mmCIF file of C-alpha atoms and ligand atoms in Angstrom:
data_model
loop_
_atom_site.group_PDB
_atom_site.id
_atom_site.type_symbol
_atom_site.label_atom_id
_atom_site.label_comp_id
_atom_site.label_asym_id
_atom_site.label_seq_id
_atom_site.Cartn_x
_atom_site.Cartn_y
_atom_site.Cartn_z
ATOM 1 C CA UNK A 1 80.270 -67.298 144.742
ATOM 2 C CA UNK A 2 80.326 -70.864 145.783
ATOM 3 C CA UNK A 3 80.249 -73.367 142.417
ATOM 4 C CA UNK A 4 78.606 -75.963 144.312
ATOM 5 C CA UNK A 5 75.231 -76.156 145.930
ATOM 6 C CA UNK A 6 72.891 -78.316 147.757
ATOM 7 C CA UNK A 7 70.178 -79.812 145.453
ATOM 8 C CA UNK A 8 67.319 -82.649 144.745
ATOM 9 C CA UNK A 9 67.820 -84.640 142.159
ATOM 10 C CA UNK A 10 67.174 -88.114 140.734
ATOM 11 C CA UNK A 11 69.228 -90.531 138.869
ATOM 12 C CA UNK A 12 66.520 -92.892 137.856
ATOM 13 C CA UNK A 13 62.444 -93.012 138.080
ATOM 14 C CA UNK A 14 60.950 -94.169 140.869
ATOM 15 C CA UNK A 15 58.988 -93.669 143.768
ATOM 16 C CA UNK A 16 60.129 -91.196 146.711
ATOM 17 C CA UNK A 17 63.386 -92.925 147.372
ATOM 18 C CA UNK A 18 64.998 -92.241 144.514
ATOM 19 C CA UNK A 19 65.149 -88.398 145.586
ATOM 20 C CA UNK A 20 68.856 -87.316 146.177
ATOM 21 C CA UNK A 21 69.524 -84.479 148.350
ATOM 22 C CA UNK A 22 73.285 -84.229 147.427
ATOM 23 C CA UNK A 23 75.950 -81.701 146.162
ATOM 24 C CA UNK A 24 75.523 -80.425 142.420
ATOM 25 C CA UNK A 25 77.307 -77.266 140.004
ATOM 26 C CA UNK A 26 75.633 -74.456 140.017
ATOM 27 C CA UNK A 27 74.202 -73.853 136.530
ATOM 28 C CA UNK A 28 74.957 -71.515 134.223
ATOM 29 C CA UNK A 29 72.597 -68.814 132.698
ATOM 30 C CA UNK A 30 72.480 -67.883 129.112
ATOM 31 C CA UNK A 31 72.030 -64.853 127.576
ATOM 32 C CA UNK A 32 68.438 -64.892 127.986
ATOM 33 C CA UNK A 33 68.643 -66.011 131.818
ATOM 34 C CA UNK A 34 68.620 -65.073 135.236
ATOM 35 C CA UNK A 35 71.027 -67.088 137.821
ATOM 36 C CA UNK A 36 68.542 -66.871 141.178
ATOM 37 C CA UNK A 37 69.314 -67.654 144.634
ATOM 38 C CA UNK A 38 66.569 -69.637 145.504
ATOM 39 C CA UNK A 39 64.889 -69.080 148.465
ATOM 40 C CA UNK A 40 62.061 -71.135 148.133
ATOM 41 C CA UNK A 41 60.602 -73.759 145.760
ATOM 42 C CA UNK A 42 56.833 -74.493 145.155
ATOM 43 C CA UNK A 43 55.738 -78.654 145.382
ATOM 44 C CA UNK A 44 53.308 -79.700 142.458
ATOM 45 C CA UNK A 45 51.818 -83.400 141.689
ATOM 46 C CA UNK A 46 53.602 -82.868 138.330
ATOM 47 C CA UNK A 47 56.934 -82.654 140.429
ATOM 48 C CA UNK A 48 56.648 -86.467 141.178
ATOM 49 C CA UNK A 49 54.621 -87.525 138.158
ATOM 50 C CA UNK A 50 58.183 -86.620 136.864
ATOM 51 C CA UNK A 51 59.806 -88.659 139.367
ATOM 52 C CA UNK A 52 57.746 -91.264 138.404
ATOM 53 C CA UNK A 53 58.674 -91.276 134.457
ATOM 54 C CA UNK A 54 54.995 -90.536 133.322
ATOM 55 C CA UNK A 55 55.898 -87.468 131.856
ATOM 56 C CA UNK A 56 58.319 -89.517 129.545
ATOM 57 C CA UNK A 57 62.090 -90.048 129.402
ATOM 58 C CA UNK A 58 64.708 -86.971 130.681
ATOM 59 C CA UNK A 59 68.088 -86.543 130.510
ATOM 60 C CA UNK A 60 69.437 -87.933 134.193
ATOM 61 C CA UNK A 61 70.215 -86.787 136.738
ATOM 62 C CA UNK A 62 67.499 -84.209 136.867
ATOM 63 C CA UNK A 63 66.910 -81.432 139.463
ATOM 64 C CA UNK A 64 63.427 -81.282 140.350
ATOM 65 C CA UNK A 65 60.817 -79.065 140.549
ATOM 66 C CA UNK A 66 59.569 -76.253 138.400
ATOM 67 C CA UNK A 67 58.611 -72.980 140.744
ATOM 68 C CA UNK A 68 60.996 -70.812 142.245
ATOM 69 C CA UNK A 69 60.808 -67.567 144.056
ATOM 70 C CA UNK A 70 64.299 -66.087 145.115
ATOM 71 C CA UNK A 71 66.733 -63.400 144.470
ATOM 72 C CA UNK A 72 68.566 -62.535 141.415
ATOM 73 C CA UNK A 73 72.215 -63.096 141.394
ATOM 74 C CA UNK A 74 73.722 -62.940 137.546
ATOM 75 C CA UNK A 75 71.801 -61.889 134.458
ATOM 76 C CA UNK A 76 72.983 -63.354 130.973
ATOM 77 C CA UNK A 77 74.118 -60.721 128.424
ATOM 78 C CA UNK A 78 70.556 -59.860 126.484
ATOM 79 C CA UNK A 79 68.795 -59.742 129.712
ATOM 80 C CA UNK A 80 66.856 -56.706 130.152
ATOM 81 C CA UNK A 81 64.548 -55.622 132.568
ATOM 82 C CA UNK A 82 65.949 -57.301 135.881
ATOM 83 C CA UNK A 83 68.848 -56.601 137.757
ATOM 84 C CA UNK A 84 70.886 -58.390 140.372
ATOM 85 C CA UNK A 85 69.670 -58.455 143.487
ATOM 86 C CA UNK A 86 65.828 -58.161 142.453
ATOM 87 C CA UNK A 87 63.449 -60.458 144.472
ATOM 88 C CA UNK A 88 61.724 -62.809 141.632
ATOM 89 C CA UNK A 89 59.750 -65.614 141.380
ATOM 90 C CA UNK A 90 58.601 -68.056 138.224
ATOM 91 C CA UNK A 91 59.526 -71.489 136.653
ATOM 92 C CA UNK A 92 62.688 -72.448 135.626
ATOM 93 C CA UNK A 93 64.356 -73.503 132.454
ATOM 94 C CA UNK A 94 63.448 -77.046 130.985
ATOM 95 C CA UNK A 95 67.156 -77.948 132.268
ATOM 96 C CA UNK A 96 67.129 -76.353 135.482
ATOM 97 C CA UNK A 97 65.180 -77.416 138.344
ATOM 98 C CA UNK A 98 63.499 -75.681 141.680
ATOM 99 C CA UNK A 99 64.306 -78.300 144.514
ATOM 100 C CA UNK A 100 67.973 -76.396 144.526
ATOM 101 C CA UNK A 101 69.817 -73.565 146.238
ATOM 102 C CA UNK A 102 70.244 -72.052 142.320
ATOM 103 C CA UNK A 103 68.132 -71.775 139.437
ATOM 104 C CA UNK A 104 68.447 -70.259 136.049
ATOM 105 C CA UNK A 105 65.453 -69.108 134.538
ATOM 106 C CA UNK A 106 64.549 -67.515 131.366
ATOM 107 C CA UNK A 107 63.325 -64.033 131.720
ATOM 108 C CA UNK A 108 60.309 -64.051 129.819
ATOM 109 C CA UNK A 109 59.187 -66.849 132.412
ATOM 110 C CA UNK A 110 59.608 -64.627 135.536
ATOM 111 C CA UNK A 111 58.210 -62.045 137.227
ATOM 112 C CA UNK A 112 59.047 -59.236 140.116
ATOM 113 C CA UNK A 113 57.944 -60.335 143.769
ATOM 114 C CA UNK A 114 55.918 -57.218 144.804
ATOM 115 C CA UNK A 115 56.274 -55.689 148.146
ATOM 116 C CA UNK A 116 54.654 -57.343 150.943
ATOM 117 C CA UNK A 117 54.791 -60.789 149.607
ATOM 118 C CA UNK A 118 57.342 -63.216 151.150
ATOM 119 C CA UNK A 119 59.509 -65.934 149.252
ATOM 120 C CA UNK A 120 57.519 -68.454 150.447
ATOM 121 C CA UNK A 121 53.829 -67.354 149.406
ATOM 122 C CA UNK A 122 55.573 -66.349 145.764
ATOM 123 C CA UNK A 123 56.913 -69.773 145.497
ATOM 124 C CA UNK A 124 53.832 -71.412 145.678
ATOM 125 C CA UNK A 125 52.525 -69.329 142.835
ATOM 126 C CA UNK A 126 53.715 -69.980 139.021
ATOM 127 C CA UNK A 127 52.203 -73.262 138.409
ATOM 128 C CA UNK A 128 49.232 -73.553 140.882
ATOM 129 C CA UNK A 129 48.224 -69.889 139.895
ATOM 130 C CA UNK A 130 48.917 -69.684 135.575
ATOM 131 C CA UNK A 131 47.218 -72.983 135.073
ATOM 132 C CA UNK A 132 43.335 -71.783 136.088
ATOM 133 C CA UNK A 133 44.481 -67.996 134.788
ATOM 134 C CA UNK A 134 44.998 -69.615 131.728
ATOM 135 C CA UNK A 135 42.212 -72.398 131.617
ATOM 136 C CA UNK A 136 39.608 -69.246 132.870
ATOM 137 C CA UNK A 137 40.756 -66.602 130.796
ATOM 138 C CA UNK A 138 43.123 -67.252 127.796
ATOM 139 C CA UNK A 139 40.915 -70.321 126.870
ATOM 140 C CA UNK A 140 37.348 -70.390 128.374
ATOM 141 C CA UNK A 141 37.246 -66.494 128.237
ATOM 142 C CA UNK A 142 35.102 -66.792 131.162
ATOM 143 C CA UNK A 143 32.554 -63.727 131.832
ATOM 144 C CA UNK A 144 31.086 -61.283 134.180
ATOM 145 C CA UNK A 145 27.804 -63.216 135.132
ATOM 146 C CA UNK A 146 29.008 -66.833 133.702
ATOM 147 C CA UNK A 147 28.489 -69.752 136.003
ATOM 148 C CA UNK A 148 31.982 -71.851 136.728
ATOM 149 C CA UNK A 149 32.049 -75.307 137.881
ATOM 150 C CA UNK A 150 35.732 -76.048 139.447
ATOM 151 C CA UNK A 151 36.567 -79.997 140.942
ATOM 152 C CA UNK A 152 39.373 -79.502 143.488
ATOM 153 C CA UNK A 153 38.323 -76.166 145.194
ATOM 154 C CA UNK A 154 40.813 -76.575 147.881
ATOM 155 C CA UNK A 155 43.811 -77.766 145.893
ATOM 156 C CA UNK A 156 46.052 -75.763 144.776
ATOM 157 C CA UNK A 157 44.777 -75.205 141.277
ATOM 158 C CA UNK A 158 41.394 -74.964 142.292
ATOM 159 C CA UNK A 159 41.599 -72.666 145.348
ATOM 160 C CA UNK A 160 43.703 -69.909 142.779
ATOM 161 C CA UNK A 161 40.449 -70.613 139.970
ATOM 162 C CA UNK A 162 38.070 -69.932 142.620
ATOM 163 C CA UNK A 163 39.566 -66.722 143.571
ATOM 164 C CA UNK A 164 39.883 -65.600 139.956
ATOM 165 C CA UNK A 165 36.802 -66.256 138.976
ATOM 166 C CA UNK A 166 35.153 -64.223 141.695
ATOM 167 C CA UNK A 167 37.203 -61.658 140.818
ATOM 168 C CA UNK A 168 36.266 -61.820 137.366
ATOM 169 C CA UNK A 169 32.739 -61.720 138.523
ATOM 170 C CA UNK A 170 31.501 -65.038 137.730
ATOM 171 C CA UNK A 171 29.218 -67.526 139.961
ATOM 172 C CA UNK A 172 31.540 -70.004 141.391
ATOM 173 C CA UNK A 173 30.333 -73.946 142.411
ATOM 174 C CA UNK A 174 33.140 -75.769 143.648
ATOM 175 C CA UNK A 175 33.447 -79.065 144.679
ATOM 176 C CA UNK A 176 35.549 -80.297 148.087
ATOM 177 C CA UNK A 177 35.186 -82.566 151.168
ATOM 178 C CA UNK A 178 33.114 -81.622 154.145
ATOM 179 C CA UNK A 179 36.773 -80.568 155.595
ATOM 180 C CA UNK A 180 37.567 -78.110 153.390
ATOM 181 C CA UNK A 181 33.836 -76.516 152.476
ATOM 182 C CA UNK A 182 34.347 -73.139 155.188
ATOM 183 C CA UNK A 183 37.766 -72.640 153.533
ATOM 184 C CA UNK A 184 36.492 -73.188 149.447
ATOM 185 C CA UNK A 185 33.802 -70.306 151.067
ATOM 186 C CA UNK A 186 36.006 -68.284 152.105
ATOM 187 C CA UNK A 187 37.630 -68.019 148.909
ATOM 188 C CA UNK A 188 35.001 -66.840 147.661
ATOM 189 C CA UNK A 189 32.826 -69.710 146.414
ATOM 190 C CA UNK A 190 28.889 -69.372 146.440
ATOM 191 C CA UNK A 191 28.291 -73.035 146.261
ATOM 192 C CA UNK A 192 30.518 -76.021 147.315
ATOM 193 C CA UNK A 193 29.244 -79.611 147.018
ATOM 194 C CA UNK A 194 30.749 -82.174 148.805
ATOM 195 C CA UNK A 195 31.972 -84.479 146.294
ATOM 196 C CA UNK A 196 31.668 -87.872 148.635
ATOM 197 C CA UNK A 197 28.226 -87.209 149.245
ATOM 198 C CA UNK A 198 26.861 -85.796 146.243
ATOM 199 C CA UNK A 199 27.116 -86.469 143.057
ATOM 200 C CA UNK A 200 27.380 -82.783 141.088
ATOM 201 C CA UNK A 201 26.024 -83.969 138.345
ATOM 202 C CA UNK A 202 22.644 -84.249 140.440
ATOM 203 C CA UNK A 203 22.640 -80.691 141.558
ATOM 204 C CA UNK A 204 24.161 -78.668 139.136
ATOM 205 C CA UNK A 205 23.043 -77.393 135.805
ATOM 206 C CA UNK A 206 23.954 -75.412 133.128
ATOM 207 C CA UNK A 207 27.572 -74.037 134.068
ATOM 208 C CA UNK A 208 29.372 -72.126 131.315
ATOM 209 C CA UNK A 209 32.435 -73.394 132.173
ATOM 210 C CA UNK A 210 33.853 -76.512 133.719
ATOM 211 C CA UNK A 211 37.469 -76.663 135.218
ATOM 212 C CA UNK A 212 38.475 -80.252 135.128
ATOM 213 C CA UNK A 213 41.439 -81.043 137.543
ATOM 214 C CA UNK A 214 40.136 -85.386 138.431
ATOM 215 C CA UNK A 215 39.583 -86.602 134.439
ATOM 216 C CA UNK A 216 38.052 -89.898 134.894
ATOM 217 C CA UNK A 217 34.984 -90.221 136.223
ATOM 218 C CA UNK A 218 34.756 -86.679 136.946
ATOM 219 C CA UNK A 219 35.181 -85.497 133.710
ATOM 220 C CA UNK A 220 32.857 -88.338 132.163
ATOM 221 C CA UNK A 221 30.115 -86.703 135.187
ATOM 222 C CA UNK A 222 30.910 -82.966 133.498
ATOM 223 C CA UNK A 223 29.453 -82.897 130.567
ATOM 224 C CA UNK A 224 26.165 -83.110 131.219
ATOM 225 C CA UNK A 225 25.875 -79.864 133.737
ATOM 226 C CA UNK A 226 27.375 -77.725 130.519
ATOM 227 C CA UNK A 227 25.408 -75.783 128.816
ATOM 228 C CA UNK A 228 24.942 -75.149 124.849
ATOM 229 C CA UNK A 229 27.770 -73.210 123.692
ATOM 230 C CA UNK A 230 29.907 -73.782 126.851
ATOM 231 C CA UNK A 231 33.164 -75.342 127.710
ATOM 232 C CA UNK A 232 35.058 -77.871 129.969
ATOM 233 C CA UNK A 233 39.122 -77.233 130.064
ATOM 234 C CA UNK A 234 40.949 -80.024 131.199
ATOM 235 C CA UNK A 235 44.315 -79.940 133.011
ATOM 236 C CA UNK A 236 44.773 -83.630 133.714
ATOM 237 C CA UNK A 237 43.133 -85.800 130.922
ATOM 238 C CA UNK A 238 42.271 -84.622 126.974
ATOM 239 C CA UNK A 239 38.401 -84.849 126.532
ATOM 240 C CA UNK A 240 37.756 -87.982 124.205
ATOM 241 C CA UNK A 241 36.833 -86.529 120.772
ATOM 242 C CA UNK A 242 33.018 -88.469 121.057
ATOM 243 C CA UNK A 243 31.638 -87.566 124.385
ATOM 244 C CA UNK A 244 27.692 -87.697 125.748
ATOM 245 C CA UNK A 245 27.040 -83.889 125.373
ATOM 246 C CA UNK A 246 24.807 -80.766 124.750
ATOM 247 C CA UNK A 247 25.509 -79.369 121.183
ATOM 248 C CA UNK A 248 28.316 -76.815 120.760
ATOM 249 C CA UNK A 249 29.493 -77.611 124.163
ATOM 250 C CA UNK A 250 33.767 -77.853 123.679
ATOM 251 C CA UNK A 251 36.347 -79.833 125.835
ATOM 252 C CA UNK A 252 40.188 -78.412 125.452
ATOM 253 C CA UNK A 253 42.969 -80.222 127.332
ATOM 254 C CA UNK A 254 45.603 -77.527 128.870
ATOM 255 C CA UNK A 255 49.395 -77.653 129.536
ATOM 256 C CA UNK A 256 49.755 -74.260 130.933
ATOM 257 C CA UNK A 257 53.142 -72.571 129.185
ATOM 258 C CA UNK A 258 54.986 -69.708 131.943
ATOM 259 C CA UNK A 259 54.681 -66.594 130.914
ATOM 260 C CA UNK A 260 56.078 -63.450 132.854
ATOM 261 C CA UNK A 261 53.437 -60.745 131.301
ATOM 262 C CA UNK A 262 50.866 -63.102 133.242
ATOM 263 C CA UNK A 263 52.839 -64.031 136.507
ATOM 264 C CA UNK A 264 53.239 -60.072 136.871
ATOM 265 C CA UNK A 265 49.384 -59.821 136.814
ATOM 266 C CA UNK A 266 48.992 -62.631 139.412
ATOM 267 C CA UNK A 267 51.367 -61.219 141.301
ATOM 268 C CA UNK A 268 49.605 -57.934 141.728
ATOM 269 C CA UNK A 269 45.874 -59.511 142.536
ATOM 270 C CA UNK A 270 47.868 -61.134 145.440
ATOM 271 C CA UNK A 271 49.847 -57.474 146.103
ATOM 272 C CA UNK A 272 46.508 -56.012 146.249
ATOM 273 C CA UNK A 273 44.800 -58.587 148.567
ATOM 274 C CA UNK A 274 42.419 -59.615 145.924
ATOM 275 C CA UNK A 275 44.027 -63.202 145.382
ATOM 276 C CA UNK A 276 45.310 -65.212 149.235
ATOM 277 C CA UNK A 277 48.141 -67.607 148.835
ATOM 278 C CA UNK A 278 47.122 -70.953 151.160
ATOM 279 C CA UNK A 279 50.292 -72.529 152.206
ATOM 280 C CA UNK A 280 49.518 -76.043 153.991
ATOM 281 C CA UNK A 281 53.491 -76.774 155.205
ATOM 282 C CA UNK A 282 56.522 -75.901 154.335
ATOM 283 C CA UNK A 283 59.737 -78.394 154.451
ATOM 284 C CA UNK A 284 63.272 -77.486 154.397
ATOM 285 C CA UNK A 285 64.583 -78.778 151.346
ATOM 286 C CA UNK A 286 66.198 -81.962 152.432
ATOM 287 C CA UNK A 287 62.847 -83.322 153.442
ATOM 288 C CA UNK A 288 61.955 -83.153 149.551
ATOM 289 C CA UNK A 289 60.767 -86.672 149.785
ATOM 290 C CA UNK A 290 57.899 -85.385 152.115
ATOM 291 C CA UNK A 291 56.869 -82.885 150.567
ATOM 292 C CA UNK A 292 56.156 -84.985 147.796
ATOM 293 C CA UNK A 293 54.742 -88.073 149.793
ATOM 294 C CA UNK A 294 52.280 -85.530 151.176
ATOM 295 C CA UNK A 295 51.678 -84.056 147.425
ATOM 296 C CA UNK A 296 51.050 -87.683 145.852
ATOM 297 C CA UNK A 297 48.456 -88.034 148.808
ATOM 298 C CA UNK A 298 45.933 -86.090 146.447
ATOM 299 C CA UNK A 299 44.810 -84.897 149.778
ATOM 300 C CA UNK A 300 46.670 -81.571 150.499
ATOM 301 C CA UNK A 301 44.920 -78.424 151.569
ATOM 302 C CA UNK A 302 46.666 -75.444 149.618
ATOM 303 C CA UNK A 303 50.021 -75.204 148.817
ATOM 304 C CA UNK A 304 53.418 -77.487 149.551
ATOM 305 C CA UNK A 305 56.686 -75.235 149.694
ATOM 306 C CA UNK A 306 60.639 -75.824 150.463
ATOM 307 C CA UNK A 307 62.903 -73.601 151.620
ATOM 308 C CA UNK A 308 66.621 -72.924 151.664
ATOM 309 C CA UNK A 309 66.866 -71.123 154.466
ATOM 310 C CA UNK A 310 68.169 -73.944 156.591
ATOM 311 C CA UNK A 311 70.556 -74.941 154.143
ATOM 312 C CA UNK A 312 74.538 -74.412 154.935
ATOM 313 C CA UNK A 313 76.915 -72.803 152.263
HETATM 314 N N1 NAP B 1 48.044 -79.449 132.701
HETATM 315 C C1 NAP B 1 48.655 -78.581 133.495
HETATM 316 O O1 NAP B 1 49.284 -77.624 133.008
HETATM 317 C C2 NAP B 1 48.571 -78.757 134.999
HETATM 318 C C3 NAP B 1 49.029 -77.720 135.830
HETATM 319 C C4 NAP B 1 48.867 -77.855 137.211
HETATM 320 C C5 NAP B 1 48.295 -79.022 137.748
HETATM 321 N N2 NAP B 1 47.913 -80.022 136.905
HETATM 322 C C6 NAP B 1 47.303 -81.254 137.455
HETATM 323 O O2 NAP B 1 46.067 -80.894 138.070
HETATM 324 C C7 NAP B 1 45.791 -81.747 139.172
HETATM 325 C C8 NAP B 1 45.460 -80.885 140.388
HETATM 326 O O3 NAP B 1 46.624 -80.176 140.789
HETATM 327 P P1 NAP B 1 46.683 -79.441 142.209
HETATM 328 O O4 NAP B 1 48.028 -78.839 142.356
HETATM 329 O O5 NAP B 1 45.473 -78.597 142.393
HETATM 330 O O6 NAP B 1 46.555 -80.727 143.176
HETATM 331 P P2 NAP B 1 46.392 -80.792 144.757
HETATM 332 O O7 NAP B 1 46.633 -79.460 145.380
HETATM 333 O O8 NAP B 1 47.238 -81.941 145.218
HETATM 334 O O9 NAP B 1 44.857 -81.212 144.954
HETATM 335 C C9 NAP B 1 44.455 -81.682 146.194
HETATM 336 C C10 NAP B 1 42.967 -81.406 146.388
HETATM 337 O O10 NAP B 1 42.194 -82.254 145.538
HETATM 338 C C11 NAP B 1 40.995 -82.564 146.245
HETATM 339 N N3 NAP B 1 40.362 -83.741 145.628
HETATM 340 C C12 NAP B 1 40.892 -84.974 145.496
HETATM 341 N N4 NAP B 1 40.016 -85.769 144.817
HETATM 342 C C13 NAP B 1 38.926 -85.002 144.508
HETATM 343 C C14 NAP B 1 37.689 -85.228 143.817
HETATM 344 N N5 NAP B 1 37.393 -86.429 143.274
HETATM 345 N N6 NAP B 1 36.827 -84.199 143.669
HETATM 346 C C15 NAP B 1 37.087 -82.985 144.208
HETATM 347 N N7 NAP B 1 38.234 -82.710 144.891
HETATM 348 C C16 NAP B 1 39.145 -83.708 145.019
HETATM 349 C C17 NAP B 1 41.475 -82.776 147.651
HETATM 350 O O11 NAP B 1 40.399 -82.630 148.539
HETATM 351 P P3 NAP B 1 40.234 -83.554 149.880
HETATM 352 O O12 NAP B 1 41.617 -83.838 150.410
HETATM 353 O O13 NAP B 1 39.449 -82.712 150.792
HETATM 354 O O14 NAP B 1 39.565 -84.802 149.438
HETATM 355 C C18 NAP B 1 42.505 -81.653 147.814
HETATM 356 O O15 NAP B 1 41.883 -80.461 148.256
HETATM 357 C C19 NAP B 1 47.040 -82.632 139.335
HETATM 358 O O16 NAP B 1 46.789 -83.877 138.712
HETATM 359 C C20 NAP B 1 48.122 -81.884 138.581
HETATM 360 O O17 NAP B 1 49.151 -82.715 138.080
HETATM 361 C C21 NAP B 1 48.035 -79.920 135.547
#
């Protein structure tokens, strides 16, 4: 095996020119992780928020990007349960980063690619897809019958909540442009409001839950469609400890943690054509810098990918 590989890294924070695409070592797993061959990397907004520094200081240069679907090619020594040559997907160790040819991963943060799904569609899972599974179910513990309110429909958060909460059996309002209101249907949605024309606040009432993915404004507008007793999760912004509201209603701010047990449940939803994965393009992985120009838009519709496949050894 080669012991270098084409990666993505930065040397200093910055806006999109500060993105290397330049040889690197491969990294080395340790006993709790898997060495993938990375076929294909999921884009998120926190992937240049990075870039940017506002997720605080890292050790430079830094590879990066977070998901990862690929192929297994070492396991450290206490791995159990995957095997070389197993197709995977997940998020990678705090020191290891996506936007590369080779990944190491721990294995309690990955998960098997079941049959019938692609590396691309499983790349542009972990984040997009554990954040609303955990904001829905771990914290809100949304219901059968509840009524969810989700900003972002057609994002890549919000287009995974939508489908989850349907599944789940909940009612499901979400909010998107005029562009995108067929597709946020499609999902499943039995409302979508238009957020530049109306204001939700005017038109919806008593949700159980609210997924926040603006803060701002849009959170400030949330808290009065929640009912008694319900909840707003934030994944952007923590909701201010005084805040205009109905009694007993509770606002949680969310950094979503990887976890395997829960990627392996996402996985099969998607296996079983209950859950669609909404890719919008898909660069090669030199043309990082787009991807991410096209991510910090705010505007993308579904998911942003990279792939190694075009990449020479
Ligand atoms: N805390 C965590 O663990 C965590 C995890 C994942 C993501 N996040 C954060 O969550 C946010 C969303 O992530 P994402 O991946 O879903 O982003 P995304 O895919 O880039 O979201 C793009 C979507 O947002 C829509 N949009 C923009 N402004 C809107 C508004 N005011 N109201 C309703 N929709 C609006 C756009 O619609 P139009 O183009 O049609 O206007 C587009 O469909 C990001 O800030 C990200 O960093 C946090």
């Amino acid at each position: 095996m080669t012991s270098t590989m084409k990666a993505v890294r930065i040397h200093s924070f910055g806006g999109p020119d500060v993105l290397r695409y330049e040889d690197v070592s491969v990294p080395e797993p340790k006993s709790n992780e898997l060495l993938i061959r990375v076929h294909a990397a999921g884009v998120n907004p926190v992937d240049w928020k990075i870039r940017e520094g506002h997720l605080g200081q890292i050790p430079l240069p830094s590879v990066l990007g977070s998901d990862f679907a690929g192929a297994v090619e070492a396991t450290g020594s206490d791995v159990k349960g995957f095997r070389t040559g197993d197709s995977v997907f997940g998020i990678v160790s705090d020191d290891s980063g996506g936007y590369a040819e080779y990944a190491v991963a721990p294995d309690s943060q990955v998960a098997r690619i079941p049959k019938g799904l692609d590396f691309l569609h499983a790349a542009a899972l972990p984040v997009a897809s554990i954040t609303p599974w955990q904001a829905l179910f771990d914290i809100a513990q949304l219901q059968k019958g509840q009524k969810v309110l989700i900003h972002a429909a057609a994002g890549g958060v919000g287009s995974f909540a939508v489908q989850f909460a349907k599944w789940k059996g909940a009612y499901v309002i979400g909010t998107a442009s005029a562009q995108t209101t067929d597709y946020v249907k499609s999902l499943g949605a039995d409302e979508v409001i238009d957020y530049r024309k109306t204001k939700f606040e005017d038109v919806v009432r008593d949700v159980d839950v609210v997924l926040d993915t603006q803060g701002g404004d849009t959170q400030e507008r949330s808290w009065r469609v929640i009912k008694p007793g319900g909840i707003l999760v934030s994944i952007v912004s923590p909701p201010p400890k005084e805040k205009p509201t109905a009694p007993g209603v509770r606002g949680v701010f969310l950094s979503s943690k990887p976890r395997g047990d829960e990627f392996a449940q996402i996985a099969d939803l998607v296996a079983r054509g209950i859950v669609k994965v909404n890719i919008e393009t898909v660069f090669p992985l030199k043309d990082a810098r787009k991807a991410q120009e096209l991510s910090q838009s705010g505007h993308a519709h579904g998911k942003i990918v990279l792939t190694t496949e075009a990449e020479s050894h």
